[in-house]
Amino acid sequence: MRPKIPSALKRLLNKEKPNDFGNLCQAVRDHTLLDTERLLSLWTLINDINQREVIGDIVECGAYKGGSSAVLRAGMGAHRKLWIYDSFQGMPETSQRDCSEAKNWVGECAASVGDVLKILQATGASDADFIIREGWFQNSFKQALPEKVALLHCDADWYQSVILTLETFYPLMPKGACVIIDDFGYWEGCRTAYYDFCQKWGERPLLERQGKFQAYWIKGKEHNRNG
Ligand SMILES: C[S@@+](CC[C@H](N)C(=O)[O-])C[C@H]1O[C@@H](n2cnc3c(N)ncnc32)[C@H](O)[C@@H]1O
């Protein structure tokens, strides 16, 4: 399923019901680096896994101030938990696999657990809905993980962060689960991590692109012949 952004966006933004996507977008605006198109894509894809009844929790690696976390939480349904991973210390050092421009971002995007709590609560989350794992992925991924993951939003940009995220959570994802990689079309290291992951794991995903930056795929999906 590929979200049809322009018409869907127009329709959603025109709704006046509280808690609809347009209101949600407005509420999270100061808490996210994602534009409305990418937020709508998250919203559409999480609704898709709900409709297809894919079993598992939701994982976001790279939360910053929690705007995209709040959209995922609002869409995920009461039976799921949202697992949020971030250092809250800004972007880590880059590696040789990242481009030179990436070095300028080291230490940028620092936020706090408080920022994330604030927007989650403002958009209707209860404490039971989410788990925040603060720290570098290298450490926080060693703590207990979700049993199954229905949707993974990987928004961590650098080669090492992205490949570690994919290698940690992909084995927990059932067939039909959705992986979203933000900034696939922006950061070379992020894209290289995806290709290296695929090569190492023998994966050949049907990669879909959303706008200039985002990419996603449905695990195990082999073609789009049926829509
Ligand atoms: C682009 S921001 C996330 C944007 C966010 N999803 C939003 O809605 O605006 C990337 C985040 O990834 C986190 N990050 C990147 N690599 C990490 C790592 N190895 N361990 C922990 N956090 C990491 C950074 O702290 C930063 O908050």
mmCIF file of C-alpha atoms in Angstrom, residues 9-177:
data_model
loop_
_atom_site.group_PDB
_atom_site.id
_atom_site.type_symbol
_atom_site.label_atom_id
_atom_site.label_comp_id
_atom_site.label_asym_id
_atom_site.label_seq_id
_atom_site.Cartn_x
_atom_site.Cartn_y
_atom_site.Cartn_z
ATOM 1 C CA LEU A 9 -3.363 15.191 3.013
ATOM 2 C CA LYS A 10 -5.923 17.694 1.770
ATOM 3 C CA ARG A 11 -8.786 15.598 3.078
ATOM 4 C CA LEU A 12 -7.168 14.979 6.463
ATOM 5 C CA LEU A 13 -6.164 18.585 7.005
ATOM 6 C CA ASN A 14 -9.725 19.745 6.271
ATOM 7 C CA LYS A 15 -11.277 17.670 9.028
ATOM 8 C CA GLU A 16 -12.337 19.569 12.106
ATOM 9 C CA LYS A 17 -12.802 16.677 14.523
ATOM 10 C CA PRO A 18 -10.476 16.842 17.532
ATOM 11 C CA ASN A 19 -7.692 14.212 17.466
ATOM 12 C CA ASP A 20 -7.693 13.930 13.680
ATOM 13 C CA PHE A 21 -4.458 13.958 11.752
ATOM 14 C CA GLY A 22 -4.585 17.703 10.980
ATOM 15 C CA ASN A 23 -4.862 18.634 14.651
ATOM 16 C CA LEU A 24 -2.236 16.101 15.598
ATOM 17 C CA CYS A 25 0.147 17.568 13.053
ATOM 18 C CA GLN A 26 -0.341 21.043 14.429
ATOM 19 C CA ALA A 27 0.149 19.825 17.981
ATOM 20 C CA VAL A 28 3.492 18.133 17.216
ATOM 21 C CA ARG A 29 4.906 20.783 14.887
ATOM 22 C CA ASP A 30 7.381 22.256 17.412
ATOM 23 C CA HIS A 31 8.475 18.786 18.504
ATOM 24 C CA THR A 32 9.542 17.296 15.189
ATOM 25 C CA LEU A 33 11.940 17.748 12.302
ATOM 26 C CA LEU A 34 9.595 15.833 9.989
ATOM 27 C CA ASP A 35 7.496 17.725 7.472
ATOM 28 C CA THR A 36 3.764 17.081 7.190
ATOM 29 C CA GLU A 37 4.215 14.707 4.261
ATOM 30 C CA ARG A 38 6.453 12.386 6.264
ATOM 31 C CA LEU A 39 4.182 12.570 9.317
ATOM 32 C CA LEU A 40 1.253 11.619 7.112
ATOM 33 C CA SER A 41 3.242 8.712 5.771
ATOM 34 C CA LEU A 42 3.841 7.471 9.356
ATOM 35 C CA TRP A 43 0.147 7.892 10.072
ATOM 36 C CA THR A 44 -0.878 6.029 6.921
ATOM 37 C CA LEU A 45 1.571 3.181 7.480
ATOM 38 C CA ILE A 46 0.590 2.675 11.117
ATOM 39 C CA ASN A 47 -3.055 2.590 10.103
ATOM 40 C CA ASP A 48 -2.124 0.036 7.469
ATOM 41 C CA ILE A 49 -0.534 -2.348 9.999
ATOM 42 C CA ASN A 50 -3.622 -1.927 12.201
ATOM 43 C CA GLN A 51 -5.932 -2.776 9.319
ATOM 44 C CA ARG A 52 -3.857 -5.815 8.395
ATOM 45 C CA GLU A 53 -3.733 -6.790 12.097
ATOM 46 C CA VAL A 54 0.038 -7.218 12.144
ATOM 47 C CA ILE A 55 1.026 -8.371 15.610
ATOM 48 C CA GLY A 56 3.615 -6.473 17.660
ATOM 49 C CA ASP A 57 4.678 -3.245 19.258
ATOM 50 C CA ILE A 58 5.952 -0.041 17.668
ATOM 51 C CA VAL A 59 9.607 1.004 17.886
ATOM 52 C CA GLU A 60 11.097 4.400 17.176
ATOM 53 C CA CYS A 61 14.887 4.823 17.160
ATOM 54 C CA GLY A 62 15.654 8.537 17.054
ATOM 55 C CA ALA A 63 12.948 10.534 18.786
ATOM 56 C CA TYR A 64 14.465 14.016 19.292
ATOM 57 C CA LYS A 65 11.617 16.013 20.938
ATOM 58 C CA GLY A 66 9.036 13.281 20.385
ATOM 59 C CA GLY A 67 6.893 14.676 17.565
ATOM 60 C CA SER A 68 7.009 11.583 15.376
ATOM 61 C CA SER A 69 6.687 9.398 18.505
ATOM 62 C CA ALA A 70 3.429 11.210 19.319
ATOM 63 C CA VAL A 71 2.028 10.555 15.834
ATOM 64 C CA LEU A 72 2.917 6.865 16.087
ATOM 65 C CA ARG A 73 1.405 6.633 19.575
ATOM 66 C CA ALA A 74 -1.818 8.312 18.476
ATOM 67 C CA GLY A 75 -2.219 5.896 15.571
ATOM 68 C CA MET A 76 -1.060 2.622 17.086
ATOM 69 C CA GLY A 77 -4.191 1.384 18.899
ATOM 70 C CA ALA A 78 -4.659 0.492 22.558
ATOM 71 C CA HIS A 79 -3.244 -3.036 22.301
ATOM 72 C CA ARG A 80 0.283 -1.928 21.389
ATOM 73 C CA LYS A 81 3.186 -0.268 23.198
ATOM 74 C CA LEU A 82 5.537 2.334 21.757
ATOM 75 C CA TRP A 83 9.240 1.823 22.526
ATOM 76 C CA ILE A 84 11.245 5.034 22.188
ATOM 77 C CA TYR A 85 15.052 4.951 21.923
ATOM 78 C CA ASP A 86 17.295 8.015 22.001
ATOM 79 C CA SER A 87 20.480 9.211 23.658
ATOM 80 C CA PHE A 88 18.928 12.661 24.228
ATOM 81 C CA GLN A 89 22.504 13.890 23.859
ATOM 82 C CA GLY A 90 22.307 14.889 20.211
ATOM 83 C CA MET A 91 23.769 13.156 17.192
ATOM 84 C CA PRO A 92 26.777 10.897 17.918
ATOM 85 C CA GLU A 93 30.157 10.927 16.172
ATOM 86 C CA THR A 94 30.087 9.893 12.530
ATOM 87 C CA SER A 95 32.046 7.038 10.943
ATOM 88 C CA GLN A 96 33.905 6.723 7.659
ATOM 89 C CA ARG A 97 30.681 5.492 6.064
ATOM 90 C CA ASP A 98 28.987 8.863 6.678
ATOM 91 C CA CYS A 99 29.488 11.865 4.405
ATOM 92 C CA SER A 100 31.596 14.836 5.462
ATOM 93 C CA GLU A 101 28.502 17.069 5.827
ATOM 94 C CA ALA A 102 27.294 14.758 8.605
ATOM 95 C CA LYS A 103 30.191 15.843 10.836
ATOM 96 C CA ASN A 104 28.593 19.288 11.130
ATOM 97 C CA TRP A 105 25.636 17.689 12.897
ATOM 98 C CA VAL A 106 27.491 15.919 15.686
ATOM 99 C CA GLY A 107 25.921 17.038 18.985
ATOM 100 C CA GLU A 108 22.943 18.649 17.174
ATOM 101 C CA CYS A 109 19.311 17.568 17.767
ATOM 102 C CA ALA A 110 19.752 17.285 21.540
ATOM 103 C CA ALA A 111 16.449 17.102 23.392
ATOM 104 C CA SER A 112 15.229 15.667 26.681
ATOM 105 C CA VAL A 113 12.966 12.920 27.976
ATOM 106 C CA GLY A 114 10.833 15.788 29.338
ATOM 107 C CA ASP A 115 10.275 17.118 25.786
ATOM 108 C CA VAL A 116 9.013 13.714 24.685
ATOM 109 C CA LEU A 117 6.793 13.243 27.745
ATOM 110 C CA LYS A 118 5.272 16.668 27.217
ATOM 111 C CA ILE A 119 4.114 16.006 23.653
ATOM 112 C CA LEU A 120 3.016 12.439 24.367
ATOM 113 C CA GLN A 121 0.843 13.637 27.237
ATOM 114 C CA ALA A 122 -0.485 16.608 25.239
ATOM 115 C CA THR A 123 -1.641 14.226 22.517
ATOM 116 C CA GLY A 124 -3.471 11.868 24.848
ATOM 117 C CA ALA A 125 -0.912 9.189 25.775
ATOM 118 C CA SER A 126 -1.101 7.434 29.111
ATOM 119 C CA ASP A 127 1.991 6.113 30.917
ATOM 120 C CA ALA A 128 1.111 2.545 29.988
ATOM 121 C CA ASP A 129 1.318 3.352 26.275
ATOM 122 C CA PHE A 130 5.068 3.815 26.013
ATOM 123 C CA ILE A 131 8.540 2.928 27.261
ATOM 124 C CA ILE A 132 11.414 5.391 26.899
ATOM 125 C CA ARG A 133 14.917 3.895 26.721
ATOM 126 C CA GLU A 134 17.344 6.745 27.226
ATOM 127 C CA GLY A 135 20.974 6.186 26.178
ATOM 128 C CA TRP A 136 23.181 5.226 23.243
ATOM 129 C CA PHE A 137 21.696 2.417 21.189
ATOM 130 C CA GLN A 138 24.816 0.305 21.825
ATOM 131 C CA ASN A 139 23.739 0.178 25.494
ATOM 132 C CA SER A 140 19.973 0.574 25.441
ATOM 133 C CA PHE A 141 19.448 -2.231 22.886
ATOM 134 C CA LYS A 142 21.011 -4.617 25.437
ATOM 135 C CA GLN A 143 18.069 -4.099 27.795
ATOM 136 C CA ALA A 144 14.874 -6.148 27.397
ATOM 137 C CA LEU A 145 13.421 -5.644 23.906
ATOM 138 C CA PRO A 146 9.839 -5.938 22.674
ATOM 139 C CA GLU A 147 8.834 -9.506 21.867
ATOM 140 C CA LYS A 148 7.500 -8.613 18.435
ATOM 141 C CA VAL A 149 7.667 -5.423 16.394
ATOM 142 C CA ALA A 150 4.923 -4.507 13.910
ATOM 143 C CA LEU A 151 6.437 -1.182 12.837
ATOM 144 C CA LEU A 152 9.956 0.214 13.138
ATOM 145 C CA HIS A 153 10.646 3.893 12.527
ATOM 146 C CA CYS A 154 14.395 4.264 12.119
ATOM 147 C CA ASP A 155 15.222 7.964 12.271
ATOM 148 C CA ALA A 156 18.823 7.875 13.447
ATOM 149 C CA ASP A 157 20.629 9.025 10.283
ATOM 150 C CA TRP A 158 24.208 7.757 10.742
ATOM 151 C CA TYR A 159 25.581 4.489 9.354
ATOM 152 C CA GLN A 160 26.339 2.862 12.723
ATOM 153 C CA SER A 161 23.035 3.894 14.289
ATOM 154 C CA VAL A 162 20.925 2.728 11.348
ATOM 155 C CA ILE A 163 22.609 -0.636 10.837
ATOM 156 C CA LEU A 164 22.497 -1.426 14.559
ATOM 157 C CA THR A 165 18.789 -0.525 14.619
ATOM 158 C CA LEU A 166 18.003 -2.775 11.650
ATOM 159 C CA GLU A 167 20.077 -5.676 12.965
ATOM 160 C CA THR A 168 18.494 -5.456 16.422
ATOM 161 C CA PHE A 169 14.822 -5.146 15.531
ATOM 162 C CA TYR A 170 14.404 -6.796 12.113
ATOM 163 C CA PRO A 171 14.586 -10.327 13.557
ATOM 164 C CA LEU A 172 11.685 -9.401 15.878
ATOM 165 C CA MET A 173 9.430 -8.373 12.993
ATOM 166 C CA PRO A 174 6.852 -10.807 11.597
ATOM 167 C CA LYS A 175 5.944 -11.053 7.938
ATOM 168 C CA GLY A 176 3.825 -8.024 7.015
ATOM 169 C CA ALA A 177 5.543 -5.692 9.481
#
